Amino acid sequence: MYNMIQFPQIVKLPKIPDKRGNLSFFENNNQIPFEIKRTYWIYDVPGGEARGGHAYRENEEFVVALSGSFDVVLDDGQKKTVYSLNRSYYGLYVPKMYWREMNNFSTNSLALIVSCTEYNENDYIRNYDEFCDMRKTI
Ligand code: TYD
């Protein structure tokens, strides 16, 4: 199951410039490599707070900073990479089995996240040591 690990990737989304206001979009299996089962968003994050601190066994996500900016820190069990999102026409593909934290939220930032699975607490790995052990077996 875990042997099909993909890599994180910043995706530049289409941007339709218009003097009436710009428009961007993404579609299932086009700009994002999965079918969307769930959409959620994170907002009103108090200064200095962090979200995440877990990995998913199977869930994959695509994260867009619809407003403001924040960092997504992805950890493969050996190396941490910081992805700064600050434009609404860039998104970050987050494969399964990456330890994820989101921090450095700007005031009034809005994080849109789409997922390839419905919410399932059993899909979460919330213990970092357990995550690193599982990673070693991939
Ligand atoms: P969690 O995924 O731990 O938040 P984050 O990774 O952003 O820090 O979820 C926080 C709470 O919200 C947890 O009790 C489960 C609930 N939740 C849902 O009910 N549905 C969802 O789609 C998500 C993402 C979370």
PDB file of C-alpha atoms and ligand atoms in Angstrom:
ATOM      1  CA  MET A   1       0.000   0.000   0.000  1.00  0.00           C
ATOM      2  CA  TYR A   2       2.742   2.459   0.963  1.00  0.00           C
ATOM      3  CA  ASN A   3       5.001   1.520  -1.919  1.00  0.00           C
ATOM      4  CA  MET A   4       3.342   3.975  -4.301  1.00  0.00           C
ATOM      5  CA  ILE A   5       4.571   7.101  -2.530  1.00  0.00           C
ATOM      6  CA  GLN A   6       4.509  10.188  -4.674  1.00  0.00           C
ATOM      7  CA  PHE A   7       6.489  13.376  -4.136  1.00  0.00           C
ATOM      8  CA  PRO A   8       5.242  16.763  -2.966  1.00  0.00           C
ATOM      9  CA  GLN A   9       4.918  19.317  -5.702  1.00  0.00           C
ATOM     10  CA  ILE A  10       4.064  22.997  -6.065  1.00  0.00           C
ATOM     11  CA  VAL A  11       1.558  23.304  -8.907  1.00  0.00           C
ATOM     12  CA  LYS A  12       1.049  26.549 -10.785  1.00  0.00           C
ATOM     13  CA  LEU A  13      -2.672  26.824 -11.458  1.00  0.00           C
ATOM     14  CA  PRO A  14      -4.311  28.431 -14.480  1.00  0.00           C
ATOM     15  CA  LYS A  15      -4.866  32.148 -14.013  1.00  0.00           C
ATOM     16  CA  ILE A  16      -7.343  33.922 -16.246  1.00  0.00           C
ATOM     17  CA  PRO A  17      -6.444  37.598 -15.940  1.00  0.00           C
ATOM     18  CA  ASP A  18      -9.311  39.997 -16.342  1.00  0.00           C
ATOM     19  CA  LYS A  19      -9.721  43.646 -15.545  1.00  0.00           C
ATOM     20  CA  ARG A  20     -12.869  42.611 -13.664  1.00  0.00           C
ATOM     21  CA  GLY A  21     -10.742  40.375 -11.428  1.00  0.00           C
ATOM     22  CA  ASN A  22      -8.639  37.259 -11.928  1.00  0.00           C
ATOM     23  CA  LEU A  23      -9.925  33.666 -11.948  1.00  0.00           C
ATOM     24  CA  SER A  24      -8.081  30.440 -11.146  1.00  0.00           C
ATOM     25  CA  PHE A  25      -9.257  26.842 -10.889  1.00  0.00           C
ATOM     26  CA  PHE A  26      -8.267  23.203 -10.527  1.00  0.00           C
ATOM     27  CA  GLU A  27     -10.010  20.038 -11.669  1.00  0.00           C
ATOM     28  CA  ASN A  28     -10.033  16.382 -10.620  1.00  0.00           C
ATOM     29  CA  ASN A  29      -7.191  14.414 -12.212  1.00  0.00           C
ATOM     30  CA  ASN A  30      -6.006  17.442 -14.120  1.00  0.00           C
ATOM     31  CA  GLN A  31      -4.139  20.055 -12.085  1.00  0.00           C
ATOM     32  CA  ILE A  32      -4.489  17.700  -9.109  1.00  0.00           C
ATOM     33  CA  PRO A  33      -3.745  13.974  -9.413  1.00  0.00           C
ATOM     34  CA  PHE A  34      -6.836  12.635  -7.636  1.00  0.00           C
ATOM     35  CA  GLU A  35     -10.610  12.919  -7.357  1.00  0.00           C
ATOM     36  CA  ILE A  36     -11.834  15.272  -4.664  1.00  0.00           C
ATOM     37  CA  LYS A  37     -13.906  13.614  -1.932  1.00  0.00           C
ATOM     38  CA  ARG A  38     -13.701  16.387   0.672  1.00  0.00           C
ATOM     39  CA  THR A  39     -13.029  20.097   0.969  1.00  0.00           C
ATOM     40  CA  TYR A  40     -12.178  21.987   4.147  1.00  0.00           C
ATOM     41  CA  TRP A  41     -10.588  25.265   5.039  1.00  0.00           C
ATOM     42  CA  ILE A  42      -8.566  26.710   7.889  1.00  0.00           C
ATOM     43  CA  TYR A  43      -9.091  30.318   8.914  1.00  0.00           C
ATOM     44  CA  ASP A  44      -8.977  32.686  11.887  1.00  0.00           C
ATOM     45  CA  VAL A  45      -5.660  31.165  12.957  1.00  0.00           C
ATOM     46  CA  PRO A  46      -4.303  33.164  15.923  1.00  0.00           C
ATOM     47  CA  GLY A  47      -0.772  34.536  15.506  1.00  0.00           C
ATOM     48  CA  GLY A  48       1.957  31.988  16.230  1.00  0.00           C
ATOM     49  CA  GLU A  49      -0.346  28.950  16.072  1.00  0.00           C
ATOM     50  CA  ALA A  50       0.442  25.812  14.057  1.00  0.00           C
ATOM     51  CA  ARG A  51      -1.892  23.236  12.533  1.00  0.00           C
ATOM     52  CA  GLY A  52      -1.260  19.679  11.466  1.00  0.00           C
ATOM     53  CA  GLY A  53       1.334  17.638  13.288  1.00  0.00           C
ATOM     54  CA  HIS A  54       0.337  14.345  11.696  1.00  0.00           C
ATOM     55  CA  ALA A  55       0.575  12.232   8.553  1.00  0.00           C
ATOM     56  CA  TYR A  56      -2.035  10.263   6.636  1.00  0.00           C
ATOM     57  CA  ARG A  57      -1.778   6.597   5.753  1.00  0.00           C
ATOM     58  CA  GLU A  58      -3.794   6.957   2.554  1.00  0.00           C
ATOM     59  CA  ASN A  59      -5.148  10.488   2.202  1.00  0.00           C
ATOM     60  CA  GLU A  60      -3.631  12.871  -0.325  1.00  0.00           C
ATOM     61  CA  GLU A  61      -4.283  16.591  -0.294  1.00  0.00           C
ATOM     62  CA  PHE A  62      -3.927  19.742  -2.319  1.00  0.00           C
ATOM     63  CA  VAL A  63      -3.451  22.989  -0.396  1.00  0.00           C
ATOM     64  CA  VAL A  64      -4.015  26.530  -1.682  1.00  0.00           C
ATOM     65  CA  ALA A  65      -3.512  29.838   0.134  1.00  0.00           C
ATOM     66  CA  LEU A  66      -6.699  31.487  -1.104  1.00  0.00           C
ATOM     67  CA  SER A  67      -5.812  34.561   0.922  1.00  0.00           C
ATOM     68  CA  GLY A  68      -2.711  35.672   2.818  1.00  0.00           C
ATOM     69  CA  SER A  69       0.213  33.326   3.355  1.00  0.00           C
ATOM     70  CA  PHE A  70       1.441  30.389   5.423  1.00  0.00           C
ATOM     71  CA  ASP A  71       4.094  27.687   5.339  1.00  0.00           C
ATOM     72  CA  VAL A  72       3.527  23.961   4.908  1.00  0.00           C
ATOM     73  CA  VAL A  73       6.383  21.899   6.359  1.00  0.00           C
ATOM     74  CA  LEU A  74       6.587  18.390   4.902  1.00  0.00           C
ATOM     75  CA  ASP A  75       8.776  15.736   6.484  1.00  0.00           C
ATOM     76  CA  ASP A  76       9.491  12.370   4.862  1.00  0.00           C
ATOM     77  CA  GLY A  77      10.951  10.980   8.088  1.00  0.00           C
ATOM     78  CA  GLN A  78      14.452  12.126   7.204  1.00  0.00           C
ATOM     79  CA  LYS A  79      14.229  15.597   5.719  1.00  0.00           C
ATOM     80  CA  LYS A  80      11.938  18.582   6.282  1.00  0.00           C
ATOM     81  CA  THR A  81      11.044  20.889   3.396  1.00  0.00           C
ATOM     82  CA  VAL A  82       9.236  24.189   3.853  1.00  0.00           C
ATOM     83  CA  TYR A  83       6.784  25.236   1.152  1.00  0.00           C
ATOM     84  CA  SER A  84       5.655  28.857   1.422  1.00  0.00           C
ATOM     85  CA  LEU A  85       2.262  29.501  -0.092  1.00  0.00           C
ATOM     86  CA  ASN A  86       1.348  33.134  -0.711  1.00  0.00           C
ATOM     87  CA  ARG A  87      -0.450  33.295  -4.069  1.00  0.00           C
ATOM     88  CA  SER A  88      -3.904  31.942  -4.826  1.00  0.00           C
ATOM     89  CA  TYR A  89      -2.745  30.520  -8.175  1.00  0.00           C
ATOM     90  CA  TYR A  90      -0.220  28.139  -6.630  1.00  0.00           C
ATOM     91  CA  GLY A  91      -1.098  24.959  -4.785  1.00  0.00           C
ATOM     92  CA  LEU A  92       0.873  22.265  -3.003  1.00  0.00           C
ATOM     93  CA  TYR A  93       0.228  18.589  -3.639  1.00  0.00           C
ATOM     94  CA  VAL A  94       0.774  16.642  -0.414  1.00  0.00           C
ATOM     95  CA  PRO A  95       1.095  12.874  -0.989  1.00  0.00           C
ATOM     96  CA  LYS A  96       0.213  10.314   1.644  1.00  0.00           C
ATOM     97  CA  MET A  97       2.815   9.421   4.278  1.00  0.00           C
ATOM     98  CA  TYR A  98       4.313  12.872   4.754  1.00  0.00           C
ATOM     99  CA  TRP A  99       4.396  14.376   8.229  1.00  0.00           C
ATOM    100  CA  ARG A 100       2.743  17.760   7.846  1.00  0.00           C
ATOM    101  CA  GLU A 101       2.710  20.955   9.816  1.00  0.00           C
ATOM    102  CA  MET A 102       1.260  24.309   8.774  1.00  0.00           C
ATOM    103  CA  ASN A 103       2.569  27.446  10.452  1.00  0.00           C
ATOM    104  CA  ASN A 104       3.538  31.076   9.944  1.00  0.00           C
ATOM    105  CA  PHE A 105      -0.064  32.028   9.105  1.00  0.00           C
ATOM    106  CA  SER A 106      -0.488  35.685   8.178  1.00  0.00           C
ATOM    107  CA  THR A 107      -3.389  37.670   9.596  1.00  0.00           C
ATOM    108  CA  ASN A 108      -6.628  36.791   7.804  1.00  0.00           C
ATOM    109  CA  SER A 109      -5.023  33.960   5.834  1.00  0.00           C
ATOM    110  CA  LEU A 110      -7.314  31.347   4.369  1.00  0.00           C
ATOM    111  CA  ALA A 111      -6.091  27.819   3.592  1.00  0.00           C
ATOM    112  CA  LEU A 112      -8.223  25.739   1.232  1.00  0.00           C
ATOM    113  CA  ILE A 113      -7.563  21.992   1.332  1.00  0.00           C
ATOM    114  CA  VAL A 114      -9.059  19.316  -0.886  1.00  0.00           C
ATOM    115  CA  SER A 115      -8.636  15.632  -0.067  1.00  0.00           C
ATOM    116  CA  CYS A 116      -8.975  12.361  -1.923  1.00  0.00           C
ATOM    117  CA  THR A 117     -10.717  10.632   1.010  1.00  0.00           C
ATOM    118  CA  GLU A 118     -13.556  11.401   3.356  1.00  0.00           C
ATOM    119  CA  TYR A 119     -12.595  12.247   6.920  1.00  0.00           C
ATOM    120  CA  ASN A 120     -11.360   9.170   8.756  1.00  0.00           C
ATOM    121  CA  GLU A 121      -9.554   9.515  12.070  1.00  0.00           C
ATOM    122  CA  ASN A 122      -8.111   5.994  11.584  1.00  0.00           C
ATOM    123  CA  ASP A 123      -6.151   7.283   8.596  1.00  0.00           C
ATOM    124  CA  TYR A 124      -4.162   9.668  10.819  1.00  0.00           C
ATOM    125  CA  ILE A 125      -0.706   8.905  12.178  1.00  0.00           C
ATOM    126  CA  ARG A 126      -0.374  11.292  15.111  1.00  0.00           C
ATOM    127  CA  ASN A 127       2.779   9.854  16.704  1.00  0.00           C
ATOM    128  CA  TYR A 128       5.972  11.067  15.039  1.00  0.00           C
ATOM    129  CA  ASP A 129       8.128   8.103  16.100  1.00  0.00           C
ATOM    130  CA  GLU A 130       5.512   5.696  14.770  1.00  0.00           C
ATOM    131  CA  PHE A 131       5.487   7.656  11.511  1.00  0.00           C
ATOM    132  CA  CYS A 132       9.299   7.422  11.180  1.00  0.00           C
ATOM    133  CA  ASP A 133       9.170   3.671  11.850  1.00  0.00           C
ATOM    134  CA  MET A 134       6.487   3.199   9.191  1.00  0.00           C
ATOM    135  CA  ARG A 135       8.494   5.281   6.740  1.00  0.00           C
ATOM    136  CA  LYS A 136      11.496   2.991   7.158  1.00  0.00           C
ATOM    137  CA  THR A 137       9.416   0.064   5.923  1.00  0.00           C
ATOM    138  CA  ILE A 138       8.409   1.759   2.664  1.00  0.00           C
TER     139      ILE A 138
HETATM  140  P1  TYD B   1      -7.050  17.929  12.147  1.00  0.00           P
HETATM  141  O1  TYD B   1      -7.004  17.238  10.837  1.00  0.00           O
HETATM  142  O2  TYD B   1      -6.259  17.326  13.279  1.00  0.00           O
HETATM  143  O3  TYD B   1      -6.608  19.468  11.971  1.00  0.00           O
HETATM  144  P2  TYD B   1      -5.204  20.092  11.488  1.00  0.00           P
HETATM  145  O4  TYD B   1      -4.446  19.030  10.803  1.00  0.00           O
HETATM  146  O5  TYD B   1      -5.581  21.197  10.584  1.00  0.00           O
HETATM  147  O6  TYD B   1      -4.543  20.624  12.705  1.00  0.00           O
HETATM  148  O7  TYD B   1      -8.576  18.088  12.580  1.00  0.00           O
HETATM  149  C1  TYD B   1      -8.984  18.867  13.681  1.00  0.00           C
HETATM  150  C2  TYD B   1     -10.354  18.396  14.102  1.00  0.00           C
HETATM  151  O8  TYD B   1     -11.318  18.615  13.074  1.00  0.00           O
HETATM  152  C3  TYD B   1     -10.411  16.923  14.451  1.00  0.00           C
HETATM  153  O9  TYD B   1     -11.161  16.780  15.642  1.00  0.00           O
HETATM  154  C4  TYD B   1     -11.180  16.279  13.324  1.00  0.00           C
HETATM  155  C5  TYD B   1     -11.983  17.401  12.732  1.00  0.00           C
HETATM  156  N1  TYD B   1     -12.087  17.282  11.256  1.00  0.00           N
HETATM  157  C6  TYD B   1     -13.251  16.840  10.680  1.00  0.00           C
HETATM  158  O10 TYD B   1     -14.236  16.529  11.374  1.00  0.00           O
HETATM  159  N2  TYD B   1     -13.342  16.751   9.327  1.00  0.00           N
HETATM  160  C7  TYD B   1     -12.290  17.089   8.523  1.00  0.00           C
HETATM  161  O11 TYD B   1     -12.397  16.995   7.276  1.00  0.00           O
HETATM  162  C8  TYD B   1     -11.066  17.518   9.132  1.00  0.00           C
HETATM  163  C9  TYD B   1      -9.864  17.862   8.296  1.00  0.00           C
HETATM  164  C10 TYD B   1     -11.008  17.605  10.502  1.00  0.00           C
END
